[in-house]
mmCIF file of C-alpha atoms in Angstrom:
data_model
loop_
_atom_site.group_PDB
_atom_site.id
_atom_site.type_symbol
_atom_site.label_atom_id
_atom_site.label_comp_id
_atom_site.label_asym_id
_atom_site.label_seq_id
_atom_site.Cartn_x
_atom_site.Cartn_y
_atom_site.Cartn_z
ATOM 1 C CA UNK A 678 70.788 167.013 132.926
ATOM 2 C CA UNK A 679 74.089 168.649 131.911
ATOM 3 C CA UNK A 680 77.190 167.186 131.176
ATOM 4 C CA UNK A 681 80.357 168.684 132.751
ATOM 5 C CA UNK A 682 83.251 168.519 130.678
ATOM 6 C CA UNK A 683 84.920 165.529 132.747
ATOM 7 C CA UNK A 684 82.243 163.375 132.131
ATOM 8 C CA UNK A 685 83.205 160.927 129.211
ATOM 9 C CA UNK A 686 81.075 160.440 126.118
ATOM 10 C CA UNK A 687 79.187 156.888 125.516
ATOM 11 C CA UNK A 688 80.785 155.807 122.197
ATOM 12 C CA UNK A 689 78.306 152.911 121.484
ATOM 13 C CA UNK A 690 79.366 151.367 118.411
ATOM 14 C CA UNK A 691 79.715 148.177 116.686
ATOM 15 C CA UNK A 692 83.046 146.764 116.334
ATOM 16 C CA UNK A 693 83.274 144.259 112.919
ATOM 17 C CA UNK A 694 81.957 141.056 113.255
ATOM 18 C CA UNK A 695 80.438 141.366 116.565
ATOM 19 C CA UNK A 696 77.124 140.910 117.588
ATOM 20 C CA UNK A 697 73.960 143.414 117.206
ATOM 21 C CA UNK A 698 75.015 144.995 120.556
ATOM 22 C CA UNK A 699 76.555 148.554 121.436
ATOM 23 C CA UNK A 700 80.349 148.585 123.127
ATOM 24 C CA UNK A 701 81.898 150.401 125.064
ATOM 25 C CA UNK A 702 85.645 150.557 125.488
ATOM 26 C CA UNK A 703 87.913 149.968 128.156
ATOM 27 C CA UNK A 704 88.833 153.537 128.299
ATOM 28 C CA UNK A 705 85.590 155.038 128.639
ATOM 29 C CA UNK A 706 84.255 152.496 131.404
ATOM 30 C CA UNK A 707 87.650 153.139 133.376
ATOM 31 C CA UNK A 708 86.401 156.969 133.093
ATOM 32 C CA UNK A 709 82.881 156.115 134.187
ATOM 33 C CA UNK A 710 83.684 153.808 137.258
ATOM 34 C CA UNK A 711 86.094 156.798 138.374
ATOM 35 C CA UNK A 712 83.820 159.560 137.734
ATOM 36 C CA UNK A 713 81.217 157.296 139.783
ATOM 37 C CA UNK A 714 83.824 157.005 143.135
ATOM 38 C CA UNK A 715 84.407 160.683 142.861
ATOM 39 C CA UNK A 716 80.958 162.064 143.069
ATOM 40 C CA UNK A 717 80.360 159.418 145.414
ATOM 41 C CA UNK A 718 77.905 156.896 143.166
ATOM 42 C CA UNK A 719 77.997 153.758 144.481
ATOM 43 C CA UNK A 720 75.460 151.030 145.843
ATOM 44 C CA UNK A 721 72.389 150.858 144.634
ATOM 45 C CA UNK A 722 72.049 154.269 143.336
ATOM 46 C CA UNK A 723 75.018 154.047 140.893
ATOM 47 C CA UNK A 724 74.365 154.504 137.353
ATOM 48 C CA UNK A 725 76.858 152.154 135.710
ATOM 49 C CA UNK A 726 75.984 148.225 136.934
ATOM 50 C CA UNK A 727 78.762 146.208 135.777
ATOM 51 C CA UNK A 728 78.069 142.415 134.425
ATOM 52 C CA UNK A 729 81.268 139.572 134.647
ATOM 53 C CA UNK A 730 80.057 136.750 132.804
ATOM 54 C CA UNK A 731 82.699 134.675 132.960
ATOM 55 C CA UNK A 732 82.494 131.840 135.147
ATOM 56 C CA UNK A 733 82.835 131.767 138.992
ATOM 57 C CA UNK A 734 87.071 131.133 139.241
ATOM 58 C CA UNK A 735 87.126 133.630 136.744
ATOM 59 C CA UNK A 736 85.668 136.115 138.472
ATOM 60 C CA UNK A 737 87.117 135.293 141.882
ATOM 61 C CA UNK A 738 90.351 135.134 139.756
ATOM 62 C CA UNK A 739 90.128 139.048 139.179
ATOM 63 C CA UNK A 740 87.122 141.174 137.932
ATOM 64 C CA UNK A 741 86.577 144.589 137.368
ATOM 65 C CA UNK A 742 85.841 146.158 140.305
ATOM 66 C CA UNK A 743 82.253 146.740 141.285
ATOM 67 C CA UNK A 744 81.351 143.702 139.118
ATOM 68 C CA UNK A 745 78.380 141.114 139.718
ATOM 69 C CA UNK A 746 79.195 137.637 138.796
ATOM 70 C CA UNK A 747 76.105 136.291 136.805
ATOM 71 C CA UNK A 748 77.376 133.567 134.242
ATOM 72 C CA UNK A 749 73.988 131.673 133.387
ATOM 73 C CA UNK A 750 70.931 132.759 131.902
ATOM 74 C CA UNK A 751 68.925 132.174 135.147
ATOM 75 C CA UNK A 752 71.250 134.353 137.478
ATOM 76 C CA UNK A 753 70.684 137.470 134.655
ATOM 77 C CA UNK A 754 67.131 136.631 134.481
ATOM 78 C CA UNK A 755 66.729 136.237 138.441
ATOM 79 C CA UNK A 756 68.886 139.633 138.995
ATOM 80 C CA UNK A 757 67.337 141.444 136.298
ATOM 81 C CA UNK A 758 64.187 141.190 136.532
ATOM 82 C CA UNK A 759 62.329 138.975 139.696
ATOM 83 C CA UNK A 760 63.377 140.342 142.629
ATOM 84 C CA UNK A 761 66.986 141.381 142.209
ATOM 85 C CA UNK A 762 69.532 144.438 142.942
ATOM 86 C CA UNK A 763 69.359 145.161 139.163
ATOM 87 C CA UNK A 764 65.883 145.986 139.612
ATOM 88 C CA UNK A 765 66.424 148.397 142.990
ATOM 89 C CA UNK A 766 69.471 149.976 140.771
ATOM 90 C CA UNK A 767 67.073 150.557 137.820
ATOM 91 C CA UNK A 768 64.473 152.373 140.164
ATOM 92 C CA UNK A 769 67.345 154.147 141.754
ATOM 93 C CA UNK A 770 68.974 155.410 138.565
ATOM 94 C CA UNK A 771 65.826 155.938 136.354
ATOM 95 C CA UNK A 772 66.907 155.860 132.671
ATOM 96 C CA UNK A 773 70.574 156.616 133.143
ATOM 97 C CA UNK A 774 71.350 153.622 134.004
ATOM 98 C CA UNK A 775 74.181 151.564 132.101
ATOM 99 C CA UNK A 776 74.433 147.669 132.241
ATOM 100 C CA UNK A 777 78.154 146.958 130.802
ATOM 101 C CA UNK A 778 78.430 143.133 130.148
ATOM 102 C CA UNK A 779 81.735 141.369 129.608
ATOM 103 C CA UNK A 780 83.382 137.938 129.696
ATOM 104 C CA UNK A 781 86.974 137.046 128.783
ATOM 105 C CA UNK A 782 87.057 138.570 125.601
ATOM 106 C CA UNK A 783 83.380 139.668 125.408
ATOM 107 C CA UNK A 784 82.802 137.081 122.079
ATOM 108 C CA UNK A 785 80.732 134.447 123.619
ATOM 109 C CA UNK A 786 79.642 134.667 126.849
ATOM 110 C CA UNK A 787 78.767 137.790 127.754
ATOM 111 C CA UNK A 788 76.846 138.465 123.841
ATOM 112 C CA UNK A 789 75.198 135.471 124.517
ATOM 113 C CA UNK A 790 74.355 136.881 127.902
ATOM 114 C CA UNK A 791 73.710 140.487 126.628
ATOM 115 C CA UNK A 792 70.930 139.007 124.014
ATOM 116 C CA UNK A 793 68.907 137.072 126.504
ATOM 117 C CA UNK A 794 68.707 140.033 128.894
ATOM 118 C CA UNK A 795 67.228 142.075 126.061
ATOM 119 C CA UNK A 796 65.205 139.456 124.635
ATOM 120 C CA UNK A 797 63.496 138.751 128.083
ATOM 121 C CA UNK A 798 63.312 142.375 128.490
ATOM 122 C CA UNK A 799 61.047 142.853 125.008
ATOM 123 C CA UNK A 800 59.359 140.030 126.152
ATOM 124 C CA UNK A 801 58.319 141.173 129.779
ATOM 125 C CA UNK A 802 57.452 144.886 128.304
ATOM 126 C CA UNK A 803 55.578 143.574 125.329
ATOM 127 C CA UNK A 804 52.942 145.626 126.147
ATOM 128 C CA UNK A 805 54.845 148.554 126.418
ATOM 129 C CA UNK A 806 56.740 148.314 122.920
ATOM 130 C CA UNK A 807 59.033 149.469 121.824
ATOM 131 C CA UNK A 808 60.192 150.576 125.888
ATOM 132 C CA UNK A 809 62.230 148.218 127.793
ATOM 133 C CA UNK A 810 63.536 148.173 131.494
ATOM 134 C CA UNK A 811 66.646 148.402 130.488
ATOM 135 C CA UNK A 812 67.640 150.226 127.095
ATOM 136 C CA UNK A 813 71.451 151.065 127.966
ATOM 137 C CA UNK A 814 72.773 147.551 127.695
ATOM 138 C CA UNK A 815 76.540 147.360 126.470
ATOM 139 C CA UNK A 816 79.469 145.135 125.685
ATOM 140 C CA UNK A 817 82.915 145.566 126.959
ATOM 141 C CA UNK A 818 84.832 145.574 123.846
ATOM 142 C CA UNK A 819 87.700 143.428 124.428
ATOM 143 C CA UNK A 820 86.416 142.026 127.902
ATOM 144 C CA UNK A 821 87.941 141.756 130.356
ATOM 145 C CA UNK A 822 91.566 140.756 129.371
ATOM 146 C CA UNK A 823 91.709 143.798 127.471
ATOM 147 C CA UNK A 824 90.335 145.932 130.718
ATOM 148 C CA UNK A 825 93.144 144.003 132.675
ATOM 149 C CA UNK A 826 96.126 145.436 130.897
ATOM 150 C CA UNK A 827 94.483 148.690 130.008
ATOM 151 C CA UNK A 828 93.836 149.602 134.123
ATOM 152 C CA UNK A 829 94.731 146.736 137.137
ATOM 153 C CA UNK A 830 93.822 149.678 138.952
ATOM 154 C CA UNK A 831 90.245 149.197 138.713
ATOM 155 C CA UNK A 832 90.465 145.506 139.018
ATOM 156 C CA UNK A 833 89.953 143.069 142.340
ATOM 157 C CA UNK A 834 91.961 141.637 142.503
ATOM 158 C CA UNK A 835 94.741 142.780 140.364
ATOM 159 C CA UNK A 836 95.129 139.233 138.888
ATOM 160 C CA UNK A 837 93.681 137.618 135.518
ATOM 161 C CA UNK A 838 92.496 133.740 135.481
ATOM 162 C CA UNK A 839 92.020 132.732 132.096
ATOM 163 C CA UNK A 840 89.271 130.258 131.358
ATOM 164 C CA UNK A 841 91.157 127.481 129.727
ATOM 165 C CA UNK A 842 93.644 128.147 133.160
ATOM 166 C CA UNK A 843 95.014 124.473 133.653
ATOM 167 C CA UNK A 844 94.267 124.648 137.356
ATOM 168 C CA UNK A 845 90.647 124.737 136.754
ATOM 169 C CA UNK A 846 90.027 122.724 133.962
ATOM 170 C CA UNK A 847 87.392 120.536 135.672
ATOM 171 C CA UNK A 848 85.876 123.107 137.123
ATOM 172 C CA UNK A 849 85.181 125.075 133.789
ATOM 173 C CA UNK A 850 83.995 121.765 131.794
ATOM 174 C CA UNK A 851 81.266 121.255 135.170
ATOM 175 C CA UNK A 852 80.210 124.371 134.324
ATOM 176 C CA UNK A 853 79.533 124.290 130.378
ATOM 177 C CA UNK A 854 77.245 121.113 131.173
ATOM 178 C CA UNK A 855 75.322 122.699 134.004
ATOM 179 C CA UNK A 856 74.805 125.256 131.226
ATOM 180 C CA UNK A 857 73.966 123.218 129.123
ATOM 181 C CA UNK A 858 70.852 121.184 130.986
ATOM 182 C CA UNK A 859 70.036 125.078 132.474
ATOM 183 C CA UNK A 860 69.615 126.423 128.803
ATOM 184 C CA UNK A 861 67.775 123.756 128.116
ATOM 185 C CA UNK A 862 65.187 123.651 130.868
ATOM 186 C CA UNK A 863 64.939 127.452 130.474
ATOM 187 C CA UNK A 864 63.664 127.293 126.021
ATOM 188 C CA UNK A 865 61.331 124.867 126.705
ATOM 189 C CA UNK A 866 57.978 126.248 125.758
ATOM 190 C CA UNK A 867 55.499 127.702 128.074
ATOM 191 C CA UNK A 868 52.155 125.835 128.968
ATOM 192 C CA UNK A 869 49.532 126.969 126.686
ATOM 193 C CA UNK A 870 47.684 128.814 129.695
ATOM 194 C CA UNK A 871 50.841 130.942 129.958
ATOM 195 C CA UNK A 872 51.622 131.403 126.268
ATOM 196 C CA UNK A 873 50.111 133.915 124.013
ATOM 197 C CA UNK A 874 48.414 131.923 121.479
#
């Protein structure tokens, strides 16, 4: 597959003290989700699937547009990989497709996110080592208030909602402890009939 010239380069690099994960800046996911509305991308068959994180009044706060709002480790898991549009984009795009993850400032949330996709994903294609489902998974650097002042444009709506935002205070702390008990149910160990020992 050729490049054109328009088409911006993946930088995927590290940025100091950040998690093992690629990033990709704000500048070069503005360039992809543009590049994908031009030639017409979008749906299932698009080859960029965007990730927001951050928690529902977040999102509906303003997101990046295009984004899917998955902000517990069930939602990625049940989009990802049992029976959701992840799995129809993945078909759709083959291996070009790019998962870009983010959360308010893409230090917590959407790493935390970002390692429990790919360490479900090693785990469902153990047989198939070292291939995974999904082996283009990135990190907004910055997140998403960084995206916000770099291009509103591309946001929906063109408004931010911090998550320490005063007005939803109770709302944020009733989600950390549904978080909480949901991580919690989800690491318990398998049964021994559906372990690997």
């Amino acid at each position: 597959m050729e490049r054109s010239a328009s088409e911006p380069t993946l930088l995927c690099t590290l940025a100091p003290g950040s998690p093992p994960m690629s990033s990709i800046t704000c500048e070069q996911l503005a360039q992809l989700l543009l590049l994908q509305e031009e030639e017409g991308r979008c749906g299932t068959s698009r080859e960029v699937l965007v990730v927001d994180c951050r928690f529902p009044f977040e999102y509906e706060g303003g997101h990046v547009r295009g984004a899917v709002n998955l902000f517990t480790e069930a939602h990625v898991r049940d989009y990802f990989f049992f029976g959701g549009a992840a799995s129809v984009a993945r078909v759709a795009a083959g291996p070009y497709l790019t998962v870009v993850l983010y959360c308010e400032f893409s230090s917590h949330r959407a790493p935390k996110c970002a390692q429990y996709l790919r360490s479900l994903d090693r785990k469902l294609n153990l047989l198939r080592y070292p291939l995974v489902s999904y082996p283009r998974v990135l990190l907004l650097r910055g997140g998403y208030s960084s995206f916000f002042k770099h291009d509103q444009e591309l946001c929906t709506p063109r408004e931010y909602v911090p998550m320490l935002d005063e007005r939803f205070t109770e709302q944020m702390w009733a989600h950390r402890r549904a978080e909480r008990r949901r991580t919690k149910q989800l690491r318990r160990p398998l049964p021994r009939a559906l372990s690997f020992d």
